[in-house]
mmCIF file of C-alpha atoms in Angstrom:
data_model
loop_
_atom_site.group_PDB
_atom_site.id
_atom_site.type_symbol
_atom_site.label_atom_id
_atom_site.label_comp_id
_atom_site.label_asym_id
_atom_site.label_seq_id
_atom_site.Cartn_x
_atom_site.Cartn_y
_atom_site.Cartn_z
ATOM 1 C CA UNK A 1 -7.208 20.590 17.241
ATOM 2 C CA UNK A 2 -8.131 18.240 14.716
ATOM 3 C CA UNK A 3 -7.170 18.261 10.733
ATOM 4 C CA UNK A 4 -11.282 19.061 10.119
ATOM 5 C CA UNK A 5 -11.644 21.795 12.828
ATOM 6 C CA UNK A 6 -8.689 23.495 11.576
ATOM 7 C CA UNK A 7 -9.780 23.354 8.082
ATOM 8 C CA UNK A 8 -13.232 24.514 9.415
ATOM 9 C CA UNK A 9 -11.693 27.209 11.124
ATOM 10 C CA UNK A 10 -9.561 28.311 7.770
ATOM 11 C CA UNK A 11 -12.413 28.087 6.189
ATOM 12 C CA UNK A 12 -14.379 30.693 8.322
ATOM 13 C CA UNK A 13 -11.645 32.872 8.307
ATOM 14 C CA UNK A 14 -10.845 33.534 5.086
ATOM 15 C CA UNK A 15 -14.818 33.982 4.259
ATOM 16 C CA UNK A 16 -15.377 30.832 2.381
ATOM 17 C CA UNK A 17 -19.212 30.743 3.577
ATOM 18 C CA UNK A 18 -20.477 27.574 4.798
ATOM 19 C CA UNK A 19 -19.097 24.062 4.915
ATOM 20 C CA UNK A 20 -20.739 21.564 2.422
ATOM 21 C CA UNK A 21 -18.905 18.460 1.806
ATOM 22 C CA UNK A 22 -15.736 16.515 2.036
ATOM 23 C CA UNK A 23 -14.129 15.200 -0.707
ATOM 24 C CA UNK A 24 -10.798 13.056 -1.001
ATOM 25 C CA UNK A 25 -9.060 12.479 -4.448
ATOM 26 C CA UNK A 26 -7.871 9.058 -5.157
ATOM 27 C CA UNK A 27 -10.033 7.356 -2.973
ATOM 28 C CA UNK A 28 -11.441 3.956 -4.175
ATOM 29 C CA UNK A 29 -14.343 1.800 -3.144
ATOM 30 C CA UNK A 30 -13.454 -0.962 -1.351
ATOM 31 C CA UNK A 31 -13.755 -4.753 -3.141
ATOM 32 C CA UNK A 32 -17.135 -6.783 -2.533
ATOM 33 C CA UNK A 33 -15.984 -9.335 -3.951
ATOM 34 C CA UNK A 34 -12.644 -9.509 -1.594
ATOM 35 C CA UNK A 35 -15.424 -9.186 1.399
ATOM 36 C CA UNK A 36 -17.555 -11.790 -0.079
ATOM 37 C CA UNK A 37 -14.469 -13.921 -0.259
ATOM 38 C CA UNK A 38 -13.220 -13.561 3.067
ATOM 39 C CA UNK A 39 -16.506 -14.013 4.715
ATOM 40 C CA UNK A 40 -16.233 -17.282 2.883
ATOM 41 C CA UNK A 41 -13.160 -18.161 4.517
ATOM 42 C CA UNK A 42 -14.180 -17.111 7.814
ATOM 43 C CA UNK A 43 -17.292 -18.830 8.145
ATOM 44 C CA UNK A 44 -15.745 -22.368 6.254
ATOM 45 C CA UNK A 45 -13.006 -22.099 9.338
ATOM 46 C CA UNK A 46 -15.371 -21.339 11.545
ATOM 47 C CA UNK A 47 -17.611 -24.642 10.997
ATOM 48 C CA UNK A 48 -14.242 -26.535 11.358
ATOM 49 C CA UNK A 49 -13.783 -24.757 14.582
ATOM 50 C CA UNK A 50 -17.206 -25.496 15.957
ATOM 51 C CA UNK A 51 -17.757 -28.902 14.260
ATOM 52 C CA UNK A 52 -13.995 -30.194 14.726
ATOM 53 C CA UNK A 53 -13.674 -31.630 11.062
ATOM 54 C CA UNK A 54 -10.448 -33.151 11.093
ATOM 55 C CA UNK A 55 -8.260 -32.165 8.539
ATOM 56 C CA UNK A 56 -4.815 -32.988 7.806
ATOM 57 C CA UNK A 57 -2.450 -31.298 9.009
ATOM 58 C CA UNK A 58 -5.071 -30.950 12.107
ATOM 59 C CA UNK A 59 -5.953 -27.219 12.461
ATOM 60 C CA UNK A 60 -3.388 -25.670 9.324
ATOM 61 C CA UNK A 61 -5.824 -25.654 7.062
ATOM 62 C CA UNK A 62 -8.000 -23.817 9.921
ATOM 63 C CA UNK A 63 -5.910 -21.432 10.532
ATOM 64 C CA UNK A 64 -4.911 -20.317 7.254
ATOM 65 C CA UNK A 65 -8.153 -20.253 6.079
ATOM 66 C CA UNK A 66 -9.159 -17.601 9.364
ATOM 67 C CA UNK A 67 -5.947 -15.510 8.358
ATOM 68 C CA UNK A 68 -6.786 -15.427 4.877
ATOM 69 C CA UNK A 69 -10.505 -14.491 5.124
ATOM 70 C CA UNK A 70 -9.507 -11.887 7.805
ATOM 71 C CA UNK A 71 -7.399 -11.111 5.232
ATOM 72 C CA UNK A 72 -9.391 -10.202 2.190
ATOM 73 C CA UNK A 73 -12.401 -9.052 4.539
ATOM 74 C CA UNK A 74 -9.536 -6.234 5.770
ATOM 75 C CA UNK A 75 -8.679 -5.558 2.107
ATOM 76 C CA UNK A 76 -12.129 -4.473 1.719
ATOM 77 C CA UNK A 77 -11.520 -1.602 4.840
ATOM 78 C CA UNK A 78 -8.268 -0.321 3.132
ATOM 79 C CA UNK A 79 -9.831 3.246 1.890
ATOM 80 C CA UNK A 80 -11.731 3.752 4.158
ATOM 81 C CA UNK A 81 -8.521 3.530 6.312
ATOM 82 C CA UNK A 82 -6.379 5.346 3.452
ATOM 83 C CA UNK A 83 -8.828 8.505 3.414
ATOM 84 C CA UNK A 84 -9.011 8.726 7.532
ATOM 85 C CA UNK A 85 -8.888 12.284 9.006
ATOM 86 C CA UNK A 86 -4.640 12.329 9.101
ATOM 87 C CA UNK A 87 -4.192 9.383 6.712
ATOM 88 C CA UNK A 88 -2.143 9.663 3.908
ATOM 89 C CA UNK A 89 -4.825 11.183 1.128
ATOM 90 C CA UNK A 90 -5.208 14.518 0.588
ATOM 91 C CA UNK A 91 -8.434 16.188 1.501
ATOM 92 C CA UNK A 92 -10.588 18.790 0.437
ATOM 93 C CA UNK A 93 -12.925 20.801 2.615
ATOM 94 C CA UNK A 94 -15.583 22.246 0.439
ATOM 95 C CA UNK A 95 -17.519 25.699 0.888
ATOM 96 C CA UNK A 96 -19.972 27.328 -1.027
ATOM 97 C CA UNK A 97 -17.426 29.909 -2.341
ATOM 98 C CA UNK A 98 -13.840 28.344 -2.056
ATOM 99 C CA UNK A 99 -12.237 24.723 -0.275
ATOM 100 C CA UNK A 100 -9.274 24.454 2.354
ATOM 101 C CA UNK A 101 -7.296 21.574 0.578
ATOM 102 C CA UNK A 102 -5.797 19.843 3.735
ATOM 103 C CA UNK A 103 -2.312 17.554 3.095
ATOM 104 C CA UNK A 104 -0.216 15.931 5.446
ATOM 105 C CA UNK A 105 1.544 18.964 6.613
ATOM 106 C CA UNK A 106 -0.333 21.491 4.950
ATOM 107 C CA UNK A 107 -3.677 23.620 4.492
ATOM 108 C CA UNK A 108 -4.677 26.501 1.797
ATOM 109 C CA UNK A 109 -7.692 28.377 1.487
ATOM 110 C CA UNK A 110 -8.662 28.342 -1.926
ATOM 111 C CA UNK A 111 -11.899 30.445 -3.547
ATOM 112 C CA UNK A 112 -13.406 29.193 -6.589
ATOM 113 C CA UNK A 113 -13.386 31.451 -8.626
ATOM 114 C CA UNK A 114 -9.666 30.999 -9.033
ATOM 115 C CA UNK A 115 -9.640 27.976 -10.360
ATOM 116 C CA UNK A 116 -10.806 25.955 -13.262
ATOM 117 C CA UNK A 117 -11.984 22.223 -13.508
ATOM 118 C CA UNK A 118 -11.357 20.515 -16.352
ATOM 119 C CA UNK A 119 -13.200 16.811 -16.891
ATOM 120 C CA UNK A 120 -11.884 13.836 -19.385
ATOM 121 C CA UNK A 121 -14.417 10.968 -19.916
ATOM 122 C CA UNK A 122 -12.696 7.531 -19.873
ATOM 123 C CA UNK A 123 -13.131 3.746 -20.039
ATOM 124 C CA UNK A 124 -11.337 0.841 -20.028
ATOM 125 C CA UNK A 125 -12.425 -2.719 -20.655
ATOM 126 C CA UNK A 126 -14.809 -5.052 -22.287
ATOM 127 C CA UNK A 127 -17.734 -6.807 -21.240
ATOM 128 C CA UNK A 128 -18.217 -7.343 -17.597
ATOM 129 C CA UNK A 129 -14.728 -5.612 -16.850
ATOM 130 C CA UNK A 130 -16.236 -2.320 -18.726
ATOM 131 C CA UNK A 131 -15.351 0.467 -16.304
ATOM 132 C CA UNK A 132 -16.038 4.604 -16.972
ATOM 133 C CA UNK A 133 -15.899 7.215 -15.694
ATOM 134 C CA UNK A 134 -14.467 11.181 -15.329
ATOM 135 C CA UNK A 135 -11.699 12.558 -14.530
ATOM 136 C CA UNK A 136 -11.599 16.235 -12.938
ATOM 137 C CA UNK A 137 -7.956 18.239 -12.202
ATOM 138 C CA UNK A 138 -8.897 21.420 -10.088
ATOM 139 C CA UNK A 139 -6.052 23.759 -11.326
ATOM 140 C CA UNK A 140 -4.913 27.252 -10.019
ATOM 141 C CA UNK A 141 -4.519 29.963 -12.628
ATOM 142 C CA UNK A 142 -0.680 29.233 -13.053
ATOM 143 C CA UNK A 143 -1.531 26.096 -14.073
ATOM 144 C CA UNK A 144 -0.400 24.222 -11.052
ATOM 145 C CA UNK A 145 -2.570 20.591 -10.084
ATOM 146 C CA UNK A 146 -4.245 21.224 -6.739
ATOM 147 C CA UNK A 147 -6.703 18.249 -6.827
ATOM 148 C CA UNK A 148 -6.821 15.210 -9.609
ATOM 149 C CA UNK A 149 -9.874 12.769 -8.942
ATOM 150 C CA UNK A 150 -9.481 9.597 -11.121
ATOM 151 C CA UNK A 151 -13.178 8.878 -11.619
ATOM 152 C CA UNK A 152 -13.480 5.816 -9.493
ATOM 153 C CA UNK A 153 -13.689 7.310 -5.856
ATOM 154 C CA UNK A 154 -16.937 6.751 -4.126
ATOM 155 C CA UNK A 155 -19.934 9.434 -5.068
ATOM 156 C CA UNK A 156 -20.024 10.671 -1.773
ATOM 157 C CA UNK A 157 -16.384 12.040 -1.858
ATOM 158 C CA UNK A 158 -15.563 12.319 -5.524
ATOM 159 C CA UNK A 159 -15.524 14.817 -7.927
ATOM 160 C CA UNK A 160 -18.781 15.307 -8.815
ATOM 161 C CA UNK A 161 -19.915 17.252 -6.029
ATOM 162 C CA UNK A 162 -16.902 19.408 -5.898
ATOM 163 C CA UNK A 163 -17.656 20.404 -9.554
ATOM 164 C CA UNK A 164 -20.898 21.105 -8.851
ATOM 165 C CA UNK A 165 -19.844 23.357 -6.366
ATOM 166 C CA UNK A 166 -17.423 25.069 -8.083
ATOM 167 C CA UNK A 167 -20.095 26.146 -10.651
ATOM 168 C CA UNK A 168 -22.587 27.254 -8.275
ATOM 169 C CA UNK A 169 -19.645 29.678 -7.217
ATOM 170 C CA UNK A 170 -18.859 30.945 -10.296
ATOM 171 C CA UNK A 171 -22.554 31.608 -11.164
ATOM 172 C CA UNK A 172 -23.465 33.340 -8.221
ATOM 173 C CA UNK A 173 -19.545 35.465 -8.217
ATOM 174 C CA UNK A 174 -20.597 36.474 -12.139
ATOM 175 C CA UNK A 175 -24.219 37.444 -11.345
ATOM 176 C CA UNK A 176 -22.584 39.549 -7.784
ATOM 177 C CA UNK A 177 -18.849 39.382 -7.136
ATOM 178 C CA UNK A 178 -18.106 38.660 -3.417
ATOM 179 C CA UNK A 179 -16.280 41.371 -1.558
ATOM 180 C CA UNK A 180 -12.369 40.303 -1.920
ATOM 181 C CA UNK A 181 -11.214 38.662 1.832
ATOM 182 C CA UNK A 182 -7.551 37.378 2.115
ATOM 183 C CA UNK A 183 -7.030 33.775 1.403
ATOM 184 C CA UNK A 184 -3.607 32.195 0.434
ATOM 185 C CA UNK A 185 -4.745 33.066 -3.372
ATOM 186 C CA UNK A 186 -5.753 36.517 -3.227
ATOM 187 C CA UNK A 187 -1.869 37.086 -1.155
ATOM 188 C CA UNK A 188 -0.132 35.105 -4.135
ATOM 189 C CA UNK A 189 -1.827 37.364 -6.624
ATOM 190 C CA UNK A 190 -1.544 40.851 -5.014
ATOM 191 C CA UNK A 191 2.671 40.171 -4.774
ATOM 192 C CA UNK A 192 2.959 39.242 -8.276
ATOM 193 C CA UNK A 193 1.082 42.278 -9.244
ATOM 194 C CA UNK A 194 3.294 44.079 -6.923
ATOM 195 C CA UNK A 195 6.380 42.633 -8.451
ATOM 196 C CA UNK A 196 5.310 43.094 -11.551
ATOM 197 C CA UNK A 197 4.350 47.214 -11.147
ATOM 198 C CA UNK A 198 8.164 47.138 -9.591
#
């Protein structure tokens, strides 16, 4: 069974409704300008392949240029290959009324309403290197880090959406609370009330 069908699985299980998104903190975008770069390389090479430009030392400067444009273009595929289903980024299954947060050896069922997000606006640079963006921590009530997004991972897997989720939760929990169905959470918190009646 797969990382994502167990997750799915969890998911159903512990009553977390239906699956919305994925989301992977700490993901970046991957470089244009590295692909841009690369493609440069590879197609330059290429013409010296097909035209047979001599150059000195006869086919070095080929070659490197081939290795170093595959190079750069692969730079480009680097997330995309860091945030793979088993790779080595943590990921976050998203329901409408909790998340299984999936690590390398691990999964936990999480509702929302256990959690808060907190966001920090930031930027850094001038000019053309001006970057912002948000940062969101997803934290459990004891203050424990489950999730940290930096800001810079691609919309389609950042932060954004899981916020957006998470508020959706908490609005529709405050307007009806949801019946209470065991999830690693809801465990945690009945034994520490038990330990602390003892």
């Amino acid at each position: 069974m797969s990382k994502r069908e167990a997750a799915l699985e969890m998911g159903s299980a512990d009553g977390l409704g239906g699956y919305r998104r994925l989301a992977v903190p700490g993901s970046a975008v991957g470089d244009g300008f590295f692909m841009m770069l690369g493609v440069f390389f590879v197609g330059a090479a290429g013409y010296e392949l097909v035209r047979g430009v001599p150059r000195w030392p006869e086919g070095l400067i080929t070659t490197l240029g081939l290795v170093m444009g595959l190079g750069l273009a692969g730079l480009t595929c680097l997330p995309r290959f860091e945030r793979r289903e088993g790779g080595p980024m943590t990921h976050l299954y998203c329901f409408e009324n909790g998340f299984v947060i999936a690590g390398r050896d691990s999964m936990r069922a999480v509702r929302w309403s256990h959690i808060t997000v907190t966001a920090e606006r930031w930027e850094s640079g001038t000019g053309d290197g001006h970057e912002s963006g948000t940062r969101r921590t997803l934290r459990a009530p004891d203050g424990t880090v489950l999730a940290h997004f930096t800001g810079r991972e691609p919309e389609q897997i950042g932060g954004y959406g899981v916020l957006r989720l998470h508020q959706a939760a908490v609005e529709r929990e405050d307007a009806r609370p949801l019946p209470d169905l065991p999830c690693d959470d809801r465990i945690e918190q009945s034994d520490r009330r038990g330990a602390e009646e003892r």
